[in-house]
Coordinates of C-alpha atoms in Angstrom, one line a residue:
Chain A
M551 CA 156.5 89.9 156.3
N552 CA 158.0 93.3 156.2
V553 CA 156.8 96.3 154.2
E554 CA 159.3 99.2 154.1
N555 CA 158.6 102.7 152.9
L556 CA 156.3 101.3 150.2
S557 CA 154.8 103.8 147.8
F558 CA 152.6 103.1 144.8
A559 CA 151.1 105.3 142.1
Y560 CA 148.8 104.6 139.2
G561 CA 150.4 107.0 136.7
E562 CA 150.4 110.5 138.3
H563 CA 147.9 109.4 140.9
G564 CA 149.6 108.4 144.1
V565 CA 147.8 105.8 146.1
L566 CA 150.2 104.7 148.8
H567 CA 152.8 106.9 150.4
D568 CA 155.7 105.6 152.5
V569 CA 153.8 102.7 154.1
S570 CA 155.9 100.6 156.6
F571 CA 154.8 97.8 158.9
S572 CA 155.8 94.3 159.8
V573 CA 153.9 91.2 160.8
D574 CA 155.3 87.9 162.3
Y575 CA 154.2 84.3 162.0
G576 CA 151.5 83.7 164.6
E577 CA 150.2 87.3 164.4
F578 CA 146.9 88.6 163.1
L579 CA 147.2 92.0 161.4
S580 CA 144.1 94.0 160.4
V581 CA 144.5 96.7 157.8
L582 CA 141.8 99.2 158.8
G583 CA 140.5 102.1 156.7
P584 CA 137.6 103.3 154.6
N585 CA 136.9 102.0 151.1
G586 CA 139.3 103.4 148.5
V587 CA 142.1 104.2 150.9
G588 CA 144.5 101.8 149.2
K589 CA 144.1 98.6 151.1
S590 CA 143.6 96.5 148.0
T591 CA 146.6 98.2 146.3
L592 CA 148.7 97.5 149.3
F593 CA 147.7 93.9 149.1
R594 CA 148.5 93.7 145.4
C595 CA 152.0 95.0 146.1
M596 CA 152.5 92.5 148.9
L597 CA 151.3 89.6 146.6
G598 CA 153.6 90.6 143.8
L599 CA 150.7 91.6 141.5
L600 CA 151.9 95.2 141.4
T601 CA 155.4 96.6 141.6
P602 CA 155.8 99.4 144.1
S603 CA 157.1 102.7 142.7
S604 CA 159.4 102.9 145.7
G605 CA 160.1 100.9 148.8
A606 CA 159.4 97.2 148.9
A607 CA 157.6 94.3 150.5
Y608 CA 159.8 91.5 151.9
V609 CA 158.9 87.9 152.8
D610 CA 161.4 86.1 155.0
G611 CA 164.0 88.7 154.0
R612 CA 163.4 88.3 150.2
R613 CA 162.0 91.1 148.0
V614 CA 158.5 90.2 146.8
A615 CA 159.1 91.9 143.4
E616 CA 162.0 89.6 142.7
M617 CA 160.2 86.4 143.5
S618 CA 158.6 84.2 140.8
A619 CA 154.8 83.4 141.0
R620 CA 155.6 79.9 142.2
E621 CA 158.0 81.0 144.9
L622 CA 155.4 83.5 146.1
A623 CA 152.7 80.9 146.1
Y624 CA 154.8 78.9 148.6
A625 CA 155.1 81.9 150.9
I626 CA 151.8 83.8 150.6
A627 CA 148.3 82.6 149.9
Y628 CA 145.6 85.0 148.9
I629 CA 142.1 84.6 150.0
P630 CA 139.7 86.7 147.9
Q631 CA 136.2 87.8 148.9
S632 CA 133.9 84.9 148.4
H633 CA 132.9 85.2 144.7
S634 CA 131.1 83.0 142.2
P635 CA 133.4 81.8 139.5
V636 CA 132.2 81.3 135.9
F637 CA 132.2 77.5 136.1
N638 CA 130.7 75.6 139.0
Y639 CA 133.6 73.5 140.3
S640 CA 133.1 71.1 143.1
V641 CA 134.3 72.2 146.5
Y642 CA 136.9 69.5 146.4
D643 CA 138.4 70.6 143.1
M644 CA 138.3 74.2 144.3
V645 CA 140.5 73.3 147.3
L646 CA 142.7 71.0 145.1
M647 CA 143.5 74.0 142.9
G648 CA 145.4 75.5 145.8
T649 CA 148.1 72.9 145.4
T650 CA 148.8 73.8 141.8
A651 CA 152.2 75.5 142.5
Q652 CA 153.5 72.2 143.9
T653 CA 153.2 70.4 140.6
G654 CA 155.0 70.8 137.3
G655 CA 153.4 72.9 134.5
F656 CA 152.2 69.9 132.5
A657 CA 151.1 67.9 135.6
S658 CA 147.8 67.4 137.5
P659 CA 147.8 67.2 141.3
G660 CA 148.8 63.8 142.6
K661 CA 148.4 61.7 145.8
R662 CA 150.2 64.2 148.1
Q663 CA 148.0 67.0 146.8
R664 CA 144.8 65.1 147.3
S665 CA 145.8 64.2 150.9
L666 CA 146.6 67.9 151.5
T667 CA 143.2 68.8 150.2
N668 CA 141.4 66.3 152.4
K669 CA 143.4 67.6 155.4
A670 CA 142.5 71.2 154.7
L671 CA 138.8 70.3 154.3
R672 CA 138.8 68.4 157.6
R673 CA 140.6 71.2 159.4
L674 CA 137.9 73.7 158.4
G675 CA 135.2 71.2 159.1
I676 CA 133.7 71.3 155.6
E677 CA 134.4 67.7 154.5
H678 CA 130.7 67.2 154.1
L679 CA 130.7 69.9 151.3
A680 CA 133.4 68.2 149.3
D681 CA 131.2 67.0 146.4
R682 CA 128.9 70.1 146.5
G683 CA 129.2 72.7 143.8
Y684 CA 131.1 75.8 144.9
G685 CA 128.6 77.9 143.2
S686 CA 125.7 76.4 145.1
I687 CA 126.9 76.7 148.8
S688 CA 126.4 79.8 151.0
G689 CA 128.7 82.8 151.1
G690 CA 130.1 81.8 154.5
E691 CA 130.8 78.3 153.3
R692 CA 132.5 79.6 150.3
Q693 CA 134.8 81.8 152.4
L694 CA 135.7 78.7 154.4
V695 CA 136.4 76.8 151.1
L696 CA 138.8 79.6 150.0
I697 CA 140.5 79.5 153.4
A698 CA 140.9 75.7 153.0
R699 CA 142.3 76.3 149.5
A700 CA 145.0 78.6 151.1
I701 CA 145.8 76.0 153.7
A702 CA 146.2 73.4 151.0
Q703 CA 148.6 75.8 149.2
E704 CA 150.9 75.3 152.3
A705 CA 151.9 79.0 152.5
K706 CA 152.3 80.4 156.0
I707 CA 151.2 83.9 155.3
L708 CA 147.5 84.4 154.5
V709 CA 146.3 87.6 152.9
M710 CA 142.6 88.1 153.2
D711 CA 140.6 90.7 151.3
E712 CA 137.7 91.7 153.6
P713 CA 136.9 88.2 154.7
S714 CA 133.8 89.3 156.6
A715 CA 132.3 91.4 154.0
N716 CA 129.1 90.0 152.4
L717 CA 128.7 87.5 155.3
D718 CA 125.8 87.4 157.7
Y719 CA 126.4 88.0 161.4
G720 CA 126.9 84.3 162.4
N721 CA 129.1 83.4 159.5
R722 CA 131.2 86.5 160.1
M723 CA 131.9 85.4 163.6
R724 CA 132.6 81.8 162.5
V725 CA 135.0 82.9 159.8
M726 CA 136.9 85.3 162.2
Q727 CA 137.2 82.7 164.9
T728 CA 138.5 80.2 162.3
V729 CA 141.1 82.7 161.2
Q730 CA 142.1 83.5 164.7
G731 CA 142.6 79.8 165.3
L732 CA 145.0 79.6 162.4
T733 CA 147.3 82.3 163.9
R734 CA 147.6 80.1 166.9
D735 CA 149.0 77.4 164.6
G736 CA 151.7 79.7 163.4
Y737 CA 150.1 81.3 160.4
A738 CA 150.6 85.0 159.8
V739 CA 147.2 86.5 158.8
I740 CA 146.7 89.9 157.2
Q741 CA 143.2 91.0 156.6
S742 CA 141.7 94.2 155.3
T743 CA 138.6 95.4 157.1
H744 CA 136.6 98.6 157.6
D745 CA 135.1 97.5 160.8
P746 CA 137.0 98.9 163.8
D747 CA 135.1 96.8 166.4
Q748 CA 136.0 93.6 164.7
A749 CA 139.6 94.6 164.1
Y750 CA 139.9 95.4 167.8
L751 CA 138.4 92.1 168.9
Y752 CA 140.4 89.7 166.8
S753 CA 143.7 91.3 165.8
D754 CA 147.2 91.4 167.4
K755 CA 148.1 94.4 165.4
I756 CA 146.3 97.1 163.5
L757 CA 147.5 99.2 160.6
A758 CA 145.3 102.2 160.0
L759 CA 145.5 103.8 156.6
Q760 CA 144.3 107.2 155.8
G761 CA 144.8 108.8 152.4
G762 CA 147.3 106.2 151.5
R763 CA 149.5 106.9 154.5
V764 CA 149.9 105.1 157.8
A765 CA 147.7 106.8 160.3
A766 CA 148.5 104.4 163.1
F767 CA 150.3 101.1 163.6
G768 CA 150.4 99.1 166.8
T769 CA 148.4 96.9 169.1
P770 CA 144.7 97.3 169.1
K771 CA 144.8 98.9 172.6
E772 CA 147.3 101.5 171.3
T773 CA 145.5 102.3 168.1
V774 CA 141.8 102.2 168.4
S775 CA 140.7 105.5 169.8
S776 CA 137.8 108.0 169.3
A777 CA 140.2 110.4 167.6
L778 CA 141.6 107.9 165.1
I779 CA 138.3 106.3 164.1
S780 CA 136.6 109.7 163.7
A781 CA 139.5 110.9 161.5
L782 CA 139.6 107.7 159.4
Y783 CA 136.0 107.7 158.5
G784 CA 135.1 111.3 158.7
V785 CA 132.3 110.7 161.2
D786 CA 132.2 111.7 164.9
V787 CA 132.4 108.5 166.9
E788 CA 133.1 107.7 170.5
V789 CA 135.0 104.5 171.3
C790 CA 133.6 102.8 174.4
S791 CA 135.4 100.1 176.3
M792 CA 133.6 97.1 177.6
R793 CA 134.3 93.9 179.6
G794 CA 137.5 95.2 181.1
D795 CA 138.7 96.6 177.7
E796 CA 138.3 93.2 176.0
I797 CA 136.0 94.8 173.6
R798 CA 135.9 98.3 172.2
V799 CA 132.8 99.5 170.4
C800 CA 132.3 102.5 168.2
I801 CA 129.1 104.4 168.7
P802 CA 128.0 107.7 167.1
A803 CA 129.2 110.6 169.4
D804 CA 125.9 112.4 169.3
S805 CA 123.7 109.4 170.2
H806 CA 123.5 110.3 173.9
Chain B
M403 CA 126.9 64.6 139.7
E404 CA 124.9 63.2 142.6
K405 CA 125.7 64.9 145.8
N406 CA 126.0 61.8 148.0
K407 CA 128.3 59.9 145.6
K408 CA 132.0 59.8 146.4
R409 CA 134.4 61.1 143.6
P410 CA 132.5 60.0 140.5
P411 CA 134.4 57.6 138.2
Y412 CA 135.0 60.2 135.5
A413 CA 138.0 58.2 134.3
A414 CA 135.5 55.4 133.5
V415 CA 133.4 57.8 131.4
I416 CA 136.5 58.6 129.4
A417 CA 137.3 54.9 128.9
V418 CA 133.7 54.3 127.7
L419 CA 134.0 57.2 125.2
M420 CA 137.2 55.7 123.9
V421 CA 135.5 52.3 123.2
L422 CA 132.5 54.1 121.7
L423 CA 134.8 56.0 119.3
A424 CA 136.6 52.8 118.2
L425 CA 133.2 51.2 117.6
C426 CA 132.0 54.2 115.6
I427 CA 135.1 54.2 113.5
V428 CA 134.7 50.5 112.6
G429 CA 131.0 51.0 112.0
S430 CA 131.5 54.0 109.8
V431 CA 133.9 52.0 107.5
T432 CA 131.1 49.6 106.6
L433 CA 128.7 52.4 106.0
G434 CA 128.4 53.8 102.5
R435 CA 127.1 53.4 99.0
Y436 CA 129.7 50.8 98.0
P437 CA 129.7 48.0 100.5
I438 CA 132.9 47.1 102.4
G439 CA 132.4 44.4 105.1
F440 CA 134.1 44.1 108.4
R441 CA 136.2 41.2 107.1
E442 CA 137.4 43.1 104.0
M443 CA 138.3 46.1 106.2
C444 CA 140.5 43.9 108.4
G445 CA 142.0 42.3 105.4
I446 CA 142.8 45.5 103.6
I447 CA 144.3 47.2 106.6
G448 CA 146.1 44.1 107.8
S449 CA 147.7 43.7 104.3
R450 CA 149.5 46.9 104.9
F451 CA 151.5 45.3 107.6
M452 CA 151.7 41.6 106.6
D453 CA 151.2 39.3 103.7
I454 CA 147.5 38.5 103.2
E455 CA 146.2 37.0 100.0
P456 CA 143.6 39.6 98.7
F457 CA 140.1 38.2 99.0
W458 CA 138.6 41.6 98.3
K459 CA 138.1 43.6 95.1
P460 CA 140.8 46.2 94.2
V461 CA 138.1 48.9 94.0
Q462 CA 137.3 48.2 97.7
E463 CA 140.9 48.7 98.7
S464 CA 141.3 51.9 96.8
L465 CA 138.0 53.3 98.1
L466 CA 138.8 52.4 101.7
L467 CA 142.3 53.7 101.7
N468 CA 141.9 56.8 99.5
H469 CA 138.5 58.0 100.4
R470 CA 136.5 56.4 103.2
L471 CA 139.2 56.0 105.8
P472 CA 140.8 59.5 105.4
R473 CA 137.4 61.0 105.6
I474 CA 136.5 59.1 108.7
L475 CA 139.8 59.9 110.4
L476 CA 139.5 63.6 109.4
A477 CA 135.9 63.8 110.8
C478 CA 137.2 62.4 114.1
L479 CA 140.2 64.8 114.1
V480 CA 138.2 67.9 113.2
G481 CA 135.5 67.1 115.8
C482 CA 138.2 66.4 118.4
C483 CA 140.1 69.7 117.6
L484 CA 137.1 72.0 117.5
S485 CA 135.8 70.6 120.8
A486 CA 139.2 70.9 122.5
A487 CA 139.6 74.4 121.2
G488 CA 136.1 75.4 122.3
A489 CA 136.7 74.0 125.8
A490 CA 140.1 75.7 126.0
Y491 CA 138.8 79.1 124.9
Q492 CA 135.9 78.9 127.3
G493 CA 138.4 78.3 130.1
V494 CA 141.0 81.0 129.3
F495 CA 138.3 83.6 128.5
Q496 CA 136.3 82.7 131.5
N497 CA 133.3 82.7 129.2
P498 CA 131.1 79.6 128.9
M499 CA 129.8 80.9 125.5
A500 CA 133.2 81.1 123.9
A501 CA 133.7 79.0 120.7
P502 CA 136.7 78.2 118.5
D503 CA 135.9 81.1 116.2
I504 CA 135.9 83.7 119.0
L505 CA 139.2 85.1 117.8
G506 CA 138.3 85.1 114.1
A507 CA 139.9 81.8 113.1
S508 CA 136.9 80.7 111.0
N509 CA 136.5 84.1 109.4
G510 CA 140.1 84.2 108.5
A511 CA 140.0 80.6 107.0
A512 CA 136.9 81.5 105.0
F513 CA 138.6 84.6 103.6
G514 CA 141.7 82.6 102.7
A515 CA 139.7 79.9 101.0
A516 CA 137.6 82.3 99.1
L517 CA 140.7 84.2 97.9
A518 CA 142.3 81.0 96.7
I519 CA 139.1 80.0 94.8
L520 CA 138.9 83.5 93.3
L521 CA 142.5 83.2 92.1
G522 CA 141.7 79.9 90.5
L523 CA 144.0 77.8 92.7
G524 CA 143.5 74.1 93.3
G525 CA 142.5 72.0 96.3
G526 CA 145.8 71.9 98.2
M527 CA 146.3 75.6 97.8
I528 CA 142.8 76.4 99.1
T529 CA 143.6 74.5 102.3
G530 CA 147.0 76.2 102.6
F531 CA 145.5 79.7 102.0
A532 CA 142.8 79.0 104.5
F533 CA 145.3 77.9 107.1
A534 CA 147.6 80.8 106.6
A535 CA 144.7 83.4 106.6
S536 CA 143.2 81.9 109.7
L537 CA 146.5 82.2 111.6
A538 CA 147.1 85.7 110.3
T539 CA 143.6 86.8 111.4
V540 CA 144.1 85.5 114.9
G541 CA 147.5 87.1 115.0
A542 CA 146.0 90.4 114.1
V543 CA 143.3 90.0 116.7
I544 CA 145.8 89.3 119.4
Y545 CA 148.0 92.2 118.3
V546 CA 145.1 94.7 118.4
G547 CA 143.7 93.1 121.6
G548 CA 147.1 93.7 123.3
K549 CA 147.0 97.3 122.3
A550 CA 143.5 97.8 123.7
R551 CA 143.2 99.6 127.0
G552 CA 141.4 98.1 130.0
K553 CA 140.8 94.5 130.7
R554 CA 143.0 92.2 128.6
V555 CA 140.5 89.4 128.1
L556 CA 137.7 91.8 127.1
G557 CA 140.0 93.6 124.7
L558 CA 140.8 90.4 123.0
V559 CA 137.2 89.3 122.6
L560 CA 136.2 92.7 121.3
S561 CA 139.0 92.8 118.8
G562 CA 138.1 89.3 117.7
I563 CA 134.6 90.5 116.9
M564 CA 135.8 93.6 115.1
I565 CA 138.6 92.0 113.0
G566 CA 136.3 89.0 112.4
S567 CA 133.7 91.2 110.8
L568 CA 136.3 93.1 108.9
V569 CA 137.6 89.9 107.4
S570 CA 134.0 88.7 106.7
S571 CA 133.3 91.8 104.7
G572 CA 136.4 91.0 102.7
T573 CA 135.0 87.5 102.0
S574 CA 131.7 89.1 101.0
F575 CA 133.5 91.3 98.6
I576 CA 135.3 88.3 97.0
K577 CA 131.9 86.6 96.6
L578 CA 130.6 89.7 94.9
V579 CA 133.4 89.8 92.3
A580 CA 133.7 86.0 91.9
D581 CA 132.5 84.3 88.7
P582 CA 128.9 83.3 89.5
Q583 CA 129.1 80.3 87.2
D584 CA 131.7 78.2 89.0
Q585 CA 133.7 80.3 91.6
L586 CA 130.8 81.6 93.6
P587 CA 129.2 78.1 94.1
A588 CA 132.6 76.7 95.1
I589 CA 133.0 79.4 97.7
T590 CA 129.5 79.1 99.0
Y591 CA 129.9 75.3 99.3
W592 CA 133.3 75.6 101.1
L593 CA 131.7 78.0 103.6
M594 CA 129.1 75.5 104.5
G595 CA 131.7 73.1 105.6
S596 CA 132.1 69.6 104.3
L597 CA 134.5 66.7 104.4
N598 CA 133.3 65.6 100.9
G599 CA 136.4 64.8 98.8
A600 CA 138.7 64.5 101.8
M601 CA 142.0 63.1 100.6
P602 CA 144.9 61.4 102.3
K603 CA 146.9 64.5 101.7
D604 CA 144.4 66.6 103.6
L605 CA 144.9 64.3 106.5
I606 CA 148.6 64.5 106.3
F607 CA 148.5 68.3 106.0
A608 CA 146.3 68.7 109.1
L609 CA 147.9 66.1 111.2
L610 CA 151.1 68.0 112.3
P611 CA 149.4 71.3 113.4
M612 CA 146.7 69.3 115.1
A613 CA 149.1 67.2 117.0
L614 CA 151.2 70.2 117.9
G615 CA 148.1 71.8 119.4
L616 CA 146.2 68.9 120.9
V617 CA 149.1 67.5 122.9
P618 CA 149.9 70.7 124.9
L619 CA 146.2 71.4 125.4
H620 CA 145.9 68.0 127.0
L621 CA 149.0 68.5 129.1
L622 CA 148.0 72.0 130.3
R623 CA 144.5 71.0 131.1
W624 CA 144.8 71.3 134.9
R625 CA 146.3 74.8 134.6
I626 CA 143.3 75.9 132.6
N627 CA 141.2 75.3 135.7
I628 CA 143.2 77.9 137.5
L629 CA 142.9 80.4 134.7
T630 CA 139.1 80.3 135.0
L631 CA 139.5 82.0 138.4
G632 CA 140.9 85.1 136.9
D633 CA 144.5 86.3 136.5
E634 CA 145.1 87.7 139.9
E635 CA 144.0 84.6 141.8
A636 CA 145.9 82.4 139.4
Q637 CA 149.0 84.5 139.9
T638 CA 148.8 84.2 143.7
M639 CA 148.4 80.4 143.3
G640 CA 151.7 80.2 141.5
V641 CA 150.5 80.1 137.9
N642 CA 151.9 82.6 135.4
A643 CA 148.4 83.4 134.0
K644 CA 149.7 85.4 131.0
R645 CA 152.1 82.8 129.8
I646 CA 149.7 79.9 130.2
R647 CA 146.9 81.7 128.5
T648 CA 149.1 82.7 125.6
A649 CA 150.2 79.0 125.2
V650 CA 146.6 77.8 125.4
I651 CA 145.3 80.4 122.9
F652 CA 148.2 79.5 120.5
C653 CA 147.4 75.8 120.6
A654 CA 143.7 76.2 120.4
T655 CA 144.1 78.5 117.4
L656 CA 146.5 76.1 115.7
V657 CA 144.0 73.2 115.9
T658 CA 141.1 75.4 114.9
A659 CA 142.9 76.8 111.8
A660 CA 144.0 73.3 110.8
S661 CA 140.4 72.0 111.2
V662 CA 138.6 74.7 109.3
S663 CA 141.2 74.8 106.5
V664 CA 140.5 71.1 105.6
S665 CA 136.8 71.0 106.5
G666 CA 135.4 74.5 105.9
V667 CA 133.4 76.3 108.5
I668 CA 131.7 74.0 110.9
G669 CA 129.8 75.8 113.6
W670 CA 128.4 74.8 116.9
V671 CA 130.6 71.7 117.6
G672 CA 133.1 73.8 119.6
L673 CA 130.4 75.4 121.6
V674 CA 128.0 72.6 122.1
I675 CA 130.2 69.6 122.7
P676 CA 132.2 71.1 125.7
H677 CA 128.8 72.0 127.3
L678 CA 127.4 68.5 126.8
T679 CA 130.6 67.2 128.2
R680 CA 130.5 69.5 131.2
R681 CA 127.2 67.8 132.1
M682 CA 128.8 64.4 131.9
V683 CA 132.1 64.9 133.7
G684 CA 131.8 68.3 135.4
N685 CA 133.9 71.4 134.9
N686 CA 137.3 70.0 136.0
Y687 CA 139.5 70.2 132.8
K688 CA 141.4 67.2 134.0
Y689 CA 138.5 65.1 132.7
L690 CA 136.7 67.7 130.6
M691 CA 139.5 68.1 128.1
P692 CA 140.0 64.5 127.1
A693 CA 136.2 63.8 127.3
S694 CA 135.5 66.8 125.1
M695 CA 138.0 65.6 122.5
L696 CA 136.6 62.1 122.4
F697 CA 133.0 63.2 122.4
G698 CA 133.7 65.8 119.7
A699 CA 135.3 63.1 117.5
I700 CA 132.3 60.8 118.0
F701 CA 129.8 63.6 117.3
L702 CA 131.3 64.8 114.1
L703 CA 131.9 61.3 112.8
L704 CA 128.2 60.5 113.3
V705 CA 127.1 63.7 111.8
D706 CA 129.4 63.2 108.8
N707 CA 128.0 59.7 108.4
L708 CA 124.5 61.2 108.2
S709 CA 125.8 63.8 105.8
R710 CA 127.1 61.3 103.4
S711 CA 124.4 58.6 103.6
L712 CA 121.1 60.4 104.3
F713 CA 120.4 61.6 100.8
A714 CA 121.8 61.0 97.4
T715 CA 123.5 64.4 97.4
E716 CA 125.5 65.3 100.4
I717 CA 124.2 67.8 103.0
P718 CA 127.1 70.0 104.1
L719 CA 128.3 69.4 107.6
G720 CA 127.9 73.0 108.6
I721 CA 124.2 72.8 108.0
L722 CA 123.7 69.6 109.9
T723 CA 125.8 70.7 112.9
S724 CA 123.8 73.9 113.2
L725 CA 120.6 72.0 112.7
I726 CA 121.4 69.9 115.7
G727 CA 123.4 72.7 117.6
A728 CA 120.8 75.4 117.6
P729 CA 118.0 73.5 119.3
F730 CA 120.5 72.3 121.9
F731 CA 121.5 75.9 122.5
I732 CA 117.9 76.9 123.1
Y733 CA 117.5 74.0 125.5
L734 CA 120.6 75.1 127.3
I735 CA 119.5 78.7 127.8
T736 CA 115.9 77.8 128.8
R737 CA 116.6 75.1 131.4
D738 CA 117.5 76.3 134.9
G739 CA 121.1 76.4 136.0
E740 CA 123.1 73.3 136.8
R741 CA 122.9 71.5 140.2
H742 CA 121.6 73.5 143.1

């Protein structure tokens, strides 16, 4: 997936300015930045939900804005924050819905779609939840269900909106490790996050956004620095390296 | 709905409902002031297709073919349509409390019928006026809703409330100026909803729009699932949310308008039946839609049987359905949520 010189404005109000980056299959990209910086708007442009005012997003060389909803569904799957829908569908049905693009407008999912669903549930280790109501399982489990739904969709690019928000400590780690596992199988994963420690630990690339512009783009080692994080969030932090630079942790600069 | 059970046999539930509906239809034919037995019924209907020496009275034949059978079939169709429309609206508006009149279809039909009665028009024209006014009202609601700023679904629902009440005030005005001797009672009776006096021509009038709406609703039922997740999610799953919603709203409106124009305003069915059905087969529209249609048909047929046989004078359907619907609604809001 390539994004080239993408800008977007709601009316007069410019949200994104000249954003460019690229991510390959097998890579994990974290889009880092404070709330309201345009991460969601960027995702909407990448998913074809918004049309950029200039520049463009490309999937496999094709312009997203020119692709139909169905074509896009084959290429990119969107994993929203775990939410509670109006109707309490079973986990199985929820995952099965991911296969909708594969069937005709008047059809219901068939045998192949059911087998994809079972495979996706197995892969994420949540088969035992299949007959539970999606509304009655925990937030972490819901996030796994939404990931399974994206797998059943058979798209190779996964766009995740703050997958670790609203999750407790253990679930956050579980979800991030699952996602990291997917990149090893050739999925390109793009997540938004406002947690620099987590972005450093799990990503292959980091795109830092500030005021709708790219503040930094590169490997975690190149990007995560005291200066960048302090500038992004407007707080004075010091980035400490631990375990031979395997981990970098942000701590308030005046705490010692 | 048990947690340990493997995929419940919802298809079997639908088959059972089909059998039940067939039994109810046959049972309803034999029910009524003038007796028609099962044997006579078979004979009369069979004689339409082959040569059978009549062993029944001519009055039985005329009663069955011109009154009882059209009424029974119309009750089934209206129940089926209102439930299907309710289930569909609940899905596309992501609102479990949506009912077929959410976009003003009933208000419009009431206005049309009242206007026709005021103008002194006859039975067929009343139905036609109601149907046209119902569609026109929903058309206006969709037009205004499209102009509204902000969330599209909310805009539609709000404009449905506003235009619905505008049209209702028109109906009230017609009642005010109507002749209190004969027109006003006729309007009031129509508003209460009834299948009394259902004619074969009502059936024929309603059949085409009902079929045009019910068939696509049934075919699009899996897509409605996706719409309940919201537009953006639906879009990223390859579903053109706007187009499917428009199609579903159009079909649901068509069947609602056709129903209320032949039966008058019948409340509750469209809200209550889909909810009862959700408890039987879950929320997946693949099963919910056909089960709602069948269950709605059975429910309204049974209520209409009560309406025509309980007392010497008929109790309007609208009264009976509300009488049953309201306590159920109270039950629904006071019990704790579905499975935990």
